[in-house]
mmCIF file of C-alpha atoms in Angstrom:
data_model
loop_
_atom_site.group_PDB
_atom_site.id
_atom_site.type_symbol
_atom_site.label_atom_id
_atom_site.label_comp_id
_atom_site.label_asym_id
_atom_site.label_seq_id
_atom_site.Cartn_x
_atom_site.Cartn_y
_atom_site.Cartn_z
ATOM 1 C CA MET Z 739 57.979 107.283 44.333
ATOM 2 C CA THR Z 740 55.665 104.984 42.367
ATOM 3 C CA LYS Z 741 57.285 104.009 39.081
ATOM 4 C CA ILE Z 742 55.435 103.901 35.760
ATOM 5 C CA LYS Z 743 55.314 101.132 33.137
ATOM 6 C CA LEU Z 744 53.625 101.784 29.804
ATOM 7 C CA CYS Z 745 53.085 98.391 28.179
ATOM 8 C CA GLY Z 746 52.274 97.020 24.757
ATOM 9 C CA LEU Z 747 54.221 99.500 22.636
ATOM 10 C CA SER Z 748 54.511 98.548 18.980
ATOM 11 C CA ARG Z 749 55.227 101.663 16.875
ATOM 12 C CA SER Z 750 58.057 104.158 16.588
ATOM 13 C CA CYS Z 751 55.602 106.970 17.443
ATOM 14 C CA ASP Z 752 54.893 105.155 20.732
ATOM 15 C CA ILE Z 753 58.607 105.354 21.519
ATOM 16 C CA GLU Z 754 58.718 109.055 20.625
ATOM 17 C CA ALA Z 755 55.881 109.596 23.096
ATOM 18 C CA VAL Z 756 57.532 107.677 25.944
ATOM 19 C CA ASN Z 757 60.852 109.442 25.339
ATOM 20 C CA ASP Z 758 58.974 112.659 26.165
ATOM 21 C CA ILE Z 759 57.012 111.187 29.087
ATOM 22 C CA MET Z 760 59.992 109.334 30.612
ATOM 23 C CA PRO Z 761 58.367 106.400 32.438
ATOM 24 C CA GLU Z 762 60.782 104.078 34.215
ATOM 25 C CA TYR Z 763 59.646 101.077 32.149
ATOM 26 C CA VAL Z 764 58.050 100.216 28.823
ATOM 27 C CA GLY Z 765 56.758 96.819 27.748
ATOM 28 C CA PHE Z 766 57.086 94.851 24.520
ATOM 29 C CA VAL Z 767 54.677 91.912 24.198
ATOM 30 C CA PHE Z 768 56.175 88.737 22.739
ATOM 31 C CA ALA Z 769 53.040 86.595 23.179
ATOM 32 C CA SER Z 770 52.008 85.775 19.597
ATOM 33 C CA LYS Z 771 48.272 85.625 20.383
ATOM 34 C CA SER Z 772 48.239 89.205 21.657
ATOM 35 C CA LYS Z 773 47.047 92.031 19.420
ATOM 36 C CA ARG Z 774 50.034 93.969 20.783
ATOM 37 C CA TYR Z 775 52.554 91.311 19.709
ATOM 38 C CA VAL Z 776 55.880 92.475 18.312
ATOM 39 C CA THR Z 777 58.583 90.327 16.747
ATOM 40 C CA PRO Z 778 62.066 90.325 18.289
ATOM 41 C CA GLU Z 779 63.262 92.223 15.195
ATOM 42 C CA LYS Z 780 60.625 94.933 15.658
ATOM 43 C CA ALA Z 781 61.380 95.135 19.382
ATOM 44 C CA ALA Z 782 65.077 95.612 18.584
ATOM 45 C CA GLU Z 783 64.191 98.518 16.262
ATOM 46 C CA LEU Z 784 62.024 100.117 18.947
ATOM 47 C CA LYS Z 785 64.616 99.562 21.686
ATOM 48 C CA ALA Z 786 67.230 101.340 19.560
ATOM 49 C CA LEU Z 787 64.982 104.434 19.553
ATOM 50 C CA LEU Z 788 64.318 104.303 23.295
ATOM 51 C CA LYS Z 789 66.157 106.634 25.665
ATOM 52 C CA PRO Z 790 68.760 104.542 27.523
ATOM 53 C CA ASN Z 791 67.471 105.262 31.030
ATOM 54 C CA ILE Z 792 64.023 103.780 30.243
ATOM 55 C CA GLN Z 793 64.075 100.023 30.831
ATOM 56 C CA ALA Z 794 62.437 97.708 28.285
ATOM 57 C CA VAL Z 795 60.467 94.774 29.691
ATOM 58 C CA GLY Z 796 59.633 91.757 27.537
ATOM 59 C CA VAL Z 797 56.254 90.157 28.258
ATOM 60 C CA PHE Z 798 56.129 86.389 27.696
ATOM 61 C CA VAL Z 799 53.531 83.635 27.979
ATOM 62 C CA ARG Z 800 55.067 80.178 28.474
ATOM 63 C CA GLU Z 801 57.972 80.981 26.151
ATOM 64 C CA ALA Z 802 61.052 78.722 26.057
ATOM 65 C CA PRO Z 803 63.510 79.984 28.719
ATOM 66 C CA GLU Z 804 66.289 79.956 26.114
ATOM 67 C CA THR Z 805 64.327 82.409 23.928
ATOM 68 C CA VAL Z 806 63.715 84.758 26.862
ATOM 69 C CA ALA Z 807 67.364 84.612 27.909
ATOM 70 C CA ARG Z 808 68.562 85.307 24.357
ATOM 71 C CA LEU Z 809 66.456 88.492 24.092
ATOM 72 C CA LEU Z 810 67.917 89.606 27.423
ATOM 73 C CA SER Z 811 71.507 88.824 26.493
ATOM 74 C CA ASP Z 812 71.095 90.536 23.093
ATOM 75 C CA GLY Z 813 69.998 93.711 24.883
ATOM 76 C CA ILE Z 814 66.612 93.822 23.140
ATOM 77 C CA ILE Z 815 65.007 93.837 26.591
ATOM 78 C CA ASP Z 816 66.365 94.621 30.059
ATOM 79 C CA MET Z 817 63.876 92.590 32.115
ATOM 80 C CA ALA Z 818 61.520 89.651 31.542
ATOM 81 C CA GLN Z 819 57.874 89.553 32.634
ATOM 82 C CA LEU Z 820 56.293 86.101 32.855
ATOM 83 C CA HIS Z 821 52.557 86.143 32.234
ATOM 84 C CA GLY Z 822 51.705 82.498 31.639
ATOM 85 C CA GLY Z 823 51.486 80.973 35.103
ATOM 86 C CA GLU Z 824 55.101 79.779 34.919
ATOM 87 C CA ASP Z 825 56.186 77.841 38.024
ATOM 88 C CA GLU Z 826 59.265 77.960 40.256
ATOM 89 C CA ALA Z 827 60.973 75.267 38.165
ATOM 90 C CA TYR Z 828 60.696 77.550 35.141
ATOM 91 C CA LEU Z 829 62.118 80.482 37.111
ATOM 92 C CA LYS Z 830 65.027 78.322 38.263
ATOM 93 C CA GLN Z 831 65.749 77.278 34.683
ATOM 94 C CA LEU Z 832 65.638 80.894 33.487
ATOM 95 C CA ARG Z 833 67.932 81.999 36.331
ATOM 96 C CA GLN Z 834 70.553 79.531 35.104
ATOM 97 C CA LEU Z 835 70.519 81.306 31.727
ATOM 98 C CA THR Z 836 70.380 84.967 32.789
ATOM 99 C CA ASP Z 837 71.000 87.210 35.793
ATOM 100 C CA LYS Z 838 68.636 89.921 34.508
ATOM 101 C CA PRO Z 839 65.585 90.864 36.614
ATOM 102 C CA ILE Z 840 62.410 88.789 36.356
ATOM 103 C CA ILE Z 841 58.836 89.965 36.996
ATOM 104 C CA GLN Z 842 56.246 87.249 37.627
ATOM 105 C CA ALA Z 843 52.587 88.092 37.013
ATOM 106 C CA PHE Z 844 49.787 86.785 39.222
ATOM 107 C CA ARG Z 845 46.059 86.917 38.612
ATOM 108 C CA ILE Z 846 44.510 88.092 41.876
ATOM 109 C CA GLN Z 847 41.128 86.574 42.713
ATOM 110 C CA SER Z 848 41.561 85.613 46.350
ATOM 111 C CA ALA Z 849 43.873 85.916 49.361
ATOM 112 C CA ALA Z 850 45.488 82.618 48.297
ATOM 113 C CA ASP Z 851 46.797 84.330 45.160
ATOM 114 C CA ILE Z 852 48.531 86.942 47.342
ATOM 115 C CA THR Z 853 50.189 84.168 49.348
ATOM 116 C CA LYS Z 854 51.504 82.661 46.099
ATOM 117 C CA ALA Z 855 52.818 86.017 44.939
ATOM 118 C CA GLU Z 856 54.610 86.591 48.232
ATOM 119 C CA LYS Z 857 56.415 83.246 47.879
ATOM 120 C CA SER Z 858 57.610 83.847 44.315
ATOM 121 C CA SER Z 859 61.378 83.861 43.831
ATOM 122 C CA ALA Z 860 61.055 86.460 41.046
ATOM 123 C CA ASP Z 861 62.691 89.859 41.599
ATOM 124 C CA PHE Z 862 59.284 91.524 41.322
ATOM 125 C CA VAL Z 863 55.681 90.394 41.186
ATOM 126 C CA LEU Z 864 52.927 91.953 39.094
ATOM 127 C CA LEU Z 865 49.370 91.774 40.426
ATOM 128 C CA ASP Z 866 46.706 91.755 37.725
ATOM 129 C CA SER Z 867 43.025 91.005 37.218
ATOM 130 C CA GLY Z 868 43.676 88.637 34.329
ATOM 131 C CA ALA Z 869 45.255 88.368 30.919
ATOM 132 C CA GLY Z 870 44.703 91.856 29.581
ATOM 133 C CA THR Z 871 41.064 92.110 30.644
ATOM 134 C CA GLY Z 872 41.282 95.867 31.209
ATOM 135 C CA THR Z 873 39.352 95.602 34.485
ATOM 136 C CA THR Z 874 40.437 96.201 38.077
ATOM 137 C CA PHE Z 875 40.365 93.555 40.803
ATOM 138 C CA ASP Z 876 39.481 93.973 44.483
ATOM 139 C CA TRP Z 877 42.323 96.143 45.765
ATOM 140 C CA GLY Z 878 41.302 95.225 49.309
ATOM 141 C CA LEU Z 879 42.937 91.831 48.731
ATOM 142 C CA ILE Z 880 46.414 93.370 48.483
ATOM 143 C CA GLN Z 881 46.380 95.796 51.391
ATOM 144 C CA SER Z 882 48.523 93.437 53.470
ATOM 145 C CA ILE Z 883 51.088 92.267 50.893
ATOM 146 C CA ARG Z 884 54.612 92.612 52.239
ATOM 147 C CA ARG Z 885 56.723 92.863 49.099
ATOM 148 C CA PRO Z 886 57.034 95.509 46.376
ATOM 149 C CA TYR Z 887 54.772 94.911 43.390
ATOM 150 C CA PHE Z 888 53.678 96.238 40.018
ATOM 151 C CA LEU Z 889 49.937 96.984 40.042
ATOM 152 C CA ALA Z 890 48.104 96.240 36.779
ATOM 153 C CA GLY Z 891 44.580 95.577 35.605
ATOM 154 C CA GLY Z 892 42.113 98.228 34.529
ATOM 155 C CA LEU Z 893 44.269 101.229 35.342
ATOM 156 C CA SER Z 894 43.660 104.465 33.425
ATOM 157 C CA PRO Z 895 44.338 108.197 33.729
ATOM 158 C CA ASP Z 896 41.026 108.398 35.644
ATOM 159 C CA ASN Z 897 41.738 105.916 38.456
ATOM 160 C CA VAL Z 898 45.516 105.621 38.774
ATOM 161 C CA ALA Z 899 45.829 108.485 41.268
ATOM 162 C CA ASP Z 900 43.409 106.640 43.588
ATOM 163 C CA ALA Z 901 45.454 103.456 43.202
ATOM 164 C CA VAL Z 902 48.688 105.238 44.105
ATOM 165 C CA ALA Z 903 47.087 107.017 47.067
ATOM 166 C CA GLN Z 904 45.472 103.865 48.475
ATOM 167 C CA LEU Z 905 48.096 101.226 47.791
ATOM 168 C CA LYS Z 906 51.449 102.963 47.231
ATOM 169 C CA PRO Z 907 52.621 100.227 44.827
ATOM 170 C CA TYR Z 908 56.228 99.974 43.680
ATOM 171 C CA ALA Z 909 54.990 100.590 40.118
ATOM 172 C CA VAL Z 910 51.801 100.929 38.082
ATOM 173 C CA ASP Z 911 51.446 99.132 34.746
ATOM 174 C CA VAL Z 912 49.015 100.158 32.009
ATOM 175 C CA SER Z 913 48.237 99.053 28.467
ATOM 176 C CA SER Z 914 44.610 99.215 27.295
ATOM 177 C CA GLY Z 915 43.929 102.210 29.575
ATOM 178 C CA ILE Z 916 46.174 104.395 27.408
ATOM 179 C CA GLU Z 917 44.731 103.312 24.058
ATOM 180 C CA THR Z 918 42.155 104.660 21.624
ATOM 181 C CA GLY Z 919 40.895 102.266 18.970
ATOM 182 C CA GLY Z 920 43.439 99.636 19.977
ATOM 183 C CA LEU Z 921 46.443 101.945 19.493
ATOM 184 C CA LYS Z 922 48.486 103.872 22.023
ATOM 185 C CA ASP Z 923 47.185 107.400 22.517
ATOM 186 C CA GLN Z 924 49.870 109.950 23.384
ATOM 187 C CA LYS Z 925 47.393 112.204 25.221
ATOM 188 C CA LYS Z 926 46.247 109.326 27.434
ATOM 189 C CA MET Z 927 49.847 108.193 28.020
ATOM 190 C CA THR Z 928 50.797 111.717 29.087
ATOM 191 C CA ALA Z 929 47.695 112.073 31.288
ATOM 192 C CA PHE Z 930 48.390 108.722 32.984
ATOM 193 C CA ALA Z 931 51.952 109.675 33.896
ATOM 194 C CA ALA Z 932 50.838 113.136 35.029
ATOM 195 C CA ALA Z 933 48.188 111.633 37.317
ATOM 196 C CA VAL Z 934 50.764 109.363 38.994
ATOM 197 C CA ARG Z 935 53.282 112.150 39.438
ATOM 198 C CA LYS Z 936 50.708 114.641 40.691
ATOM 199 C CA GLU Z 937 49.520 112.192 43.364
ATOM 200 C CA GLU Z 938 53.119 111.491 44.361
ATOM 201 C CA ALA Z 939 53.781 115.219 44.728
ATOM 202 C CA LEU Z 940 50.911 115.758 47.190
#
């Protein structure tokens, strides 16, 4: 069963929506340059509203490992997602500070990027087209990957069923594809989850 991650939540109404939709994961973005950035304090408020069986993922770009580990140990997030090209040395350092799951994001432009993703020591890898570009990459590149992965990049209620049918990823991850005017749209969030679950039920 392909899992669902709805990323870039920033308002209490977003949490109300996901509590109805019940994805497996939601994402809070801690990269200060992102328009979806939330402070640790805001993330803590949102996490307190979140149903306990939905896991909160913190998205980071070259953040100090100590900061990431503190948000994990404080229970503000349940998992960390590294989106800044962090290397194995960084992962090793973070592992010394926390035993919580780590997702490492990779920008997929060639077969070499798949090889890198397969070698990552992270618990999960996320395959994306870039840093929040909202476009898909060539899915043909990942047909042969041998480890579970989160699929991201340009997914929407309109194309996610095709992605699930073709690739059978561990999880699908969406942010801009469920927005209207830069804010999360409950109808699109609901439609995205429904499209995944309908495809899975076939």
